[in-house]
Short mmCIF file of C-alpha atoms in Angstrom, two decimals:
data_model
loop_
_atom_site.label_atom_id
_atom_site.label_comp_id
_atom_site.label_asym_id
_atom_site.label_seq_id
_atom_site.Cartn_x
_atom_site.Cartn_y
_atom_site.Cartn_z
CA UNK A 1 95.51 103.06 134.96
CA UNK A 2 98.31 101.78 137.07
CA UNK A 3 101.94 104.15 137.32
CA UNK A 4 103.51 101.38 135.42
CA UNK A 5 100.67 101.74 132.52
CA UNK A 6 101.31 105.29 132.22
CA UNK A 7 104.93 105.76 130.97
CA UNK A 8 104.23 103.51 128.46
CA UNK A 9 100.99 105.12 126.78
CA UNK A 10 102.57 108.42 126.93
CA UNK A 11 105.86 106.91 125.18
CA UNK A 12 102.89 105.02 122.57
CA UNK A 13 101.05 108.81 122.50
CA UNK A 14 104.16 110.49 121.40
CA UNK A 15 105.03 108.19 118.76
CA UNK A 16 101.58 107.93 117.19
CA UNK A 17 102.06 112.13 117.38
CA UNK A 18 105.37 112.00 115.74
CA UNK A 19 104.12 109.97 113.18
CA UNK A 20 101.53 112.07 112.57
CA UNK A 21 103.50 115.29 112.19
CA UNK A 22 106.09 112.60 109.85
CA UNK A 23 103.19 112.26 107.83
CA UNK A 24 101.70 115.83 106.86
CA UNK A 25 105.34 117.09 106.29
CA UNK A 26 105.72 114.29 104.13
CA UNK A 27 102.28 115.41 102.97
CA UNK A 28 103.12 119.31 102.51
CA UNK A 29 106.50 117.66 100.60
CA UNK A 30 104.29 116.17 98.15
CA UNK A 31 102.55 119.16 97.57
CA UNK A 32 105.17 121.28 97.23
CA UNK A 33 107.04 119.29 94.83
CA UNK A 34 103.58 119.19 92.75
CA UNK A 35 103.66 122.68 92.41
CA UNK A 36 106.89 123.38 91.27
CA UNK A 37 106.54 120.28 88.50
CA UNK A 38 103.68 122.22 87.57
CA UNK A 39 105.18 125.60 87.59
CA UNK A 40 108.14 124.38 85.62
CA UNK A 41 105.77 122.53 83.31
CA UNK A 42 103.71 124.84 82.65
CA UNK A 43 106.70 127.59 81.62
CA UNK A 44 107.81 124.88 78.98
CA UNK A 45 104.26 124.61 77.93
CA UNK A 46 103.54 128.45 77.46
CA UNK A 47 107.23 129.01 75.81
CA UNK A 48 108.66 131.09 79.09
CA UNK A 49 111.23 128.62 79.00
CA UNK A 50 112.54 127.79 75.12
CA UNK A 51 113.42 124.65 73.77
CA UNK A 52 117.04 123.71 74.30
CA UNK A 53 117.42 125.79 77.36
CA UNK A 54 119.62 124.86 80.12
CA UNK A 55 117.98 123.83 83.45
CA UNK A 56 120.35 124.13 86.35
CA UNK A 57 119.77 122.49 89.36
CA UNK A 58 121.15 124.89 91.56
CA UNK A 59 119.77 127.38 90.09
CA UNK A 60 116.14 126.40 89.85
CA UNK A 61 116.84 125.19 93.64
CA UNK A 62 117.40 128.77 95.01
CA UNK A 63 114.51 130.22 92.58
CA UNK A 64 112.54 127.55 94.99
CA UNK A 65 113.69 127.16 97.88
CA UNK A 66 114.11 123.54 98.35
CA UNK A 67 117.42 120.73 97.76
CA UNK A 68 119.05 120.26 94.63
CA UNK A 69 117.70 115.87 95.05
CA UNK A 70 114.08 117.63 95.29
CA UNK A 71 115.06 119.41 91.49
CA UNK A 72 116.13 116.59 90.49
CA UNK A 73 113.32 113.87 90.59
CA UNK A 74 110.77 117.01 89.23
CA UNK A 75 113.38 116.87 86.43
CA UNK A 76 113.68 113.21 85.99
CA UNK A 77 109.70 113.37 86.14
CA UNK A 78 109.32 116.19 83.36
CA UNK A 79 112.17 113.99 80.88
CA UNK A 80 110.14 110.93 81.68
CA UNK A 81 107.41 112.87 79.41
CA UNK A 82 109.99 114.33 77.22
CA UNK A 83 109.55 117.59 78.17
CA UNK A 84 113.06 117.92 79.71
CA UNK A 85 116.33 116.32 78.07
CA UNK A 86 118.88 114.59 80.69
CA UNK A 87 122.62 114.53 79.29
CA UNK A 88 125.37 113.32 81.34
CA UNK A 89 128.22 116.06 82.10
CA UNK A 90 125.26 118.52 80.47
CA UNK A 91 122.94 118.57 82.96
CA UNK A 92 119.02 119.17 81.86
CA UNK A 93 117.33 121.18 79.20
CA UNK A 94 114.69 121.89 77.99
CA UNK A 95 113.89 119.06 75.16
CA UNK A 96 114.73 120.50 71.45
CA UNK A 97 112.33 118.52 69.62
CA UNK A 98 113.71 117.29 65.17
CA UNK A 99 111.54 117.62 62.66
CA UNK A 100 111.19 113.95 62.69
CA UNK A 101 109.99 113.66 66.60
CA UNK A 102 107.95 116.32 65.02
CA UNK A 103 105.96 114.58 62.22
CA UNK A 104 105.73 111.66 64.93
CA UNK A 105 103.71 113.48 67.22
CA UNK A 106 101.67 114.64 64.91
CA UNK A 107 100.71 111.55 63.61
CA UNK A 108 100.19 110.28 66.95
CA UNK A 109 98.09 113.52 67.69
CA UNK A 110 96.02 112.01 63.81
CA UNK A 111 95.44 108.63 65.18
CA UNK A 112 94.15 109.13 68.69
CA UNK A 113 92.71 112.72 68.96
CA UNK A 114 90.53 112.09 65.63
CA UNK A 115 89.18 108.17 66.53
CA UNK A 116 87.91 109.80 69.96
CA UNK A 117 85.43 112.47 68.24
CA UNK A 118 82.64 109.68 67.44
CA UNK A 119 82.91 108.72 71.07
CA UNK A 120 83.22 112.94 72.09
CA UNK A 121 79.92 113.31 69.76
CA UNK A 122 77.92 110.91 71.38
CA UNK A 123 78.65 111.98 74.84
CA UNK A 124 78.30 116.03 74.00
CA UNK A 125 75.30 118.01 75.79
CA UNK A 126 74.94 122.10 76.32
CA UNK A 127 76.64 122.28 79.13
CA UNK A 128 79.63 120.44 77.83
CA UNK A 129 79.19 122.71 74.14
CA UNK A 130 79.15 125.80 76.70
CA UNK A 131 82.37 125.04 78.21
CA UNK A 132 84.25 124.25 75.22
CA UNK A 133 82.95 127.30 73.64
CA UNK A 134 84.18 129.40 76.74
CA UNK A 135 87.79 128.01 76.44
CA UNK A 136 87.75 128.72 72.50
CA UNK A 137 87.12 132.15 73.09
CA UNK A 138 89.52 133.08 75.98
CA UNK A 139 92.25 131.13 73.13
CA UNK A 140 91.23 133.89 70.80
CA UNK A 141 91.13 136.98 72.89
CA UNK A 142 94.74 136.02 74.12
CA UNK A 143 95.89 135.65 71.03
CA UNK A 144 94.19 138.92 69.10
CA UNK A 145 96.11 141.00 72.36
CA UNK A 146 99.47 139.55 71.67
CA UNK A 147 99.53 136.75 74.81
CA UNK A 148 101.39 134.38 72.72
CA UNK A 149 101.94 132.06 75.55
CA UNK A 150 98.62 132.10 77.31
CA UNK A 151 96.92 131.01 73.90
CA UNK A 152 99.40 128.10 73.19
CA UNK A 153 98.29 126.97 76.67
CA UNK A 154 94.63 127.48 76.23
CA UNK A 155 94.65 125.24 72.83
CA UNK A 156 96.51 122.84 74.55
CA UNK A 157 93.61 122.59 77.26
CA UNK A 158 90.81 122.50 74.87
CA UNK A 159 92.46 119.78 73.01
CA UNK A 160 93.14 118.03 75.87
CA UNK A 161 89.80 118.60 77.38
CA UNK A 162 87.91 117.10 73.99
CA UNK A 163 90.12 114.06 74.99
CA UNK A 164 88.55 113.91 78.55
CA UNK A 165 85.44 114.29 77.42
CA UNK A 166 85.46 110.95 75.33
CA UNK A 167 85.06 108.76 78.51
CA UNK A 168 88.89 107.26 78.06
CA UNK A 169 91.03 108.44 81.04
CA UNK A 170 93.80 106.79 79.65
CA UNK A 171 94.16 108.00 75.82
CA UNK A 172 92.82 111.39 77.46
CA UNK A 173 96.35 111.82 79.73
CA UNK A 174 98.04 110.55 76.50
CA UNK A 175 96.69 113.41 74.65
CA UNK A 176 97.78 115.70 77.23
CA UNK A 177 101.10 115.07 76.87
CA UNK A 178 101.20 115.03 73.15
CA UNK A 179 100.18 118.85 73.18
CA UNK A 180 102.87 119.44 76.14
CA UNK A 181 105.17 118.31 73.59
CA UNK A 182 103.32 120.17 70.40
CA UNK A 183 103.57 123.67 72.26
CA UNK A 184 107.54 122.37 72.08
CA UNK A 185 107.20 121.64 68.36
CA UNK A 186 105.61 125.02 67.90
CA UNK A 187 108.46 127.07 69.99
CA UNK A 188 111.06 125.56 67.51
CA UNK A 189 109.53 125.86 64.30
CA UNK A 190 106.11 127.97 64.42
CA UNK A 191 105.46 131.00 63.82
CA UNK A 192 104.72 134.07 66.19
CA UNK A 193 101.61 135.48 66.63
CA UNK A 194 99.81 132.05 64.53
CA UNK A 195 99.00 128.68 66.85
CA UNK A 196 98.97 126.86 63.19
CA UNK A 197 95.07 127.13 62.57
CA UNK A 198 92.51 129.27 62.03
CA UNK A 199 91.03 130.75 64.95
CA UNK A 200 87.42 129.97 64.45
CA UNK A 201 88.38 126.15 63.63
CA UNK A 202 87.55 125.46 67.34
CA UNK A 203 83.79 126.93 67.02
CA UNK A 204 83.30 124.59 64.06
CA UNK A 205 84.47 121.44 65.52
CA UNK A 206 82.26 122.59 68.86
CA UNK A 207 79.19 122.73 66.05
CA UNK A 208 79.93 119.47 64.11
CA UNK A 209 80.05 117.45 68.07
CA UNK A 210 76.95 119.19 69.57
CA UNK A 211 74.79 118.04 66.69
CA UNK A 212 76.40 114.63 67.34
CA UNK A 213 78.00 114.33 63.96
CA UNK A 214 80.90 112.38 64.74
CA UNK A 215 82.17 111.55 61.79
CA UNK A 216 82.48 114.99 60.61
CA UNK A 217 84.02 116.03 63.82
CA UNK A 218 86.94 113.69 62.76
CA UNK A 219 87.22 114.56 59.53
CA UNK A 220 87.22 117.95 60.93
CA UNK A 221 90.00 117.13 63.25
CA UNK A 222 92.04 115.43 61.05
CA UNK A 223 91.88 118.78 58.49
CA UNK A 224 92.68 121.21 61.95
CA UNK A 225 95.60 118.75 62.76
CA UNK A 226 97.10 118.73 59.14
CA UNK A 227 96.58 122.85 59.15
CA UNK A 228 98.90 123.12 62.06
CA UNK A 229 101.44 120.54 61.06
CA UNK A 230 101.91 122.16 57.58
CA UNK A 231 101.97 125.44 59.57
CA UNK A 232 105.18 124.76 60.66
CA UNK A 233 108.79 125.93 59.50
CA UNK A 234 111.34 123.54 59.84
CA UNK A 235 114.25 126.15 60.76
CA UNK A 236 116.64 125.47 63.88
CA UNK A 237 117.05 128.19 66.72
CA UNK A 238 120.30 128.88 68.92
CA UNK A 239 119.99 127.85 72.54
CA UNK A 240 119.24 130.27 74.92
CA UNK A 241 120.38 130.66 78.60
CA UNK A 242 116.80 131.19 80.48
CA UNK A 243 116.77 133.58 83.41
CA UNK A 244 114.96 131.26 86.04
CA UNK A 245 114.90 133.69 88.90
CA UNK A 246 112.73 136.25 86.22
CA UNK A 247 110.75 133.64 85.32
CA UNK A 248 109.81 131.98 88.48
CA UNK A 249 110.88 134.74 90.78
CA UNK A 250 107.57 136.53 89.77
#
């Protein structure tokens, strides 16, 4: 390599390494944000955080630790899926669903959630039934010792694992965030200590798909859906002012 060579590859060297270091902060960044969309999700989904509860973006920036722009595109994110409600001169909150948006969902949930169990049936085996049965009985045991929360969650995930498990990525991520927005429905007009359904109905639509019945697996689901739905107690709550640093201070 000739001295004139070598000024120039170690000028090329230290680009190529700044780029590098560019790109797993940017990296880390990505990951970071990720977990605190998650984290906030998740507290919506689980009721930490209540419907109509303000979400302040310097507040929620200090709980963790990063710029009020970073809050803000999680936010935009989370209303994007309606889990959040942006208001100008408001700020965000957490989205108050009416009865109507209600009824909607549920419908929604009728439509796609029941037409997938002839595809769920068909594609069921024992290890599949095993799992399913697993996640049905940690739903139970949280919500026989009083973890409210944790069992709204858990129904959430079997419903949206059922979903999965029919093949269709794309209805399955729809699902998904028709129970995110369910576990809203049931903050604002459910009832405590009751998920809307009988706690065994998960067993029996397990039973009806591992003997590949797939028709009564819908007819199932459609009865489990309507049993939660009717469930529900149309009666409007006061906002609340959430304390983010208990919530996500942990």
């Amino acid at each position: 390599m000739s001295d004139a060579q070598a000024p120039e590859n170690r000028r090329a060297s230290a680009k190529v390494g700044k780029e590098s270091k560019e790109g797993k902060d940017s990296k880390e960044g990505d990951e970071r944000h990720e977990a605190i969309y998650r984290a906030v999700s998740d507290a919506i989904v689980e009721q930490r955080l209540k419907p109509g509860a303000r979400l302040r973006e310097d507040a929620l920036a200090e709980v963790f630790g990063i710029s009020r722009t970073g809050i803000r595109k999680i936010l935009q994110r989370l209303a994007l899926e309606q889990l959040v409600t942006l208001t100008p001169r408001r700020g965000a909150s957490v989205t108050r669903p009416t009865a109507d948006e209600a009824k909607d969902v549920f419908d929604a949930r009728q439509l796609i959630e029941c037409g997938l169990m002839p595809d769920v049936a068909r594609r069921m085996g024992e290890k599949e039934a095993a799992e399913l049965r697993e996640m049905a009985r940690r739903e139970r045991q949280a919500l026989r010792s009083g973890q409210q929360s944790v069992a709204i969650r858990l129904s959430a995930d079997f419903h949206v694992r059922l979903a999965q498990l029919s093949g269709n990525a794309t209805l399955a991520e729809f699902v998904e965030r028709l129970c995110s927005r369910s576990s809203l429905i049931l903050a604002v007009y459910g009832h405590r200590g009751h998920l809307g359904c009988e706690s065994h109905d998960h067993d029996d639509l397990i039973g009806y798909l591992e003997a590949g019945n797939g028709e009564r697996a819908k007819a199932f689901m459609s009865r489990h859906l309507k049993a939660i739905e009717a469930s529900l107690s149309m009666v409007e709550e006061e906002e609340n002012v959430p304390d983010l640093q208990q919530i996500f201070g942990g």
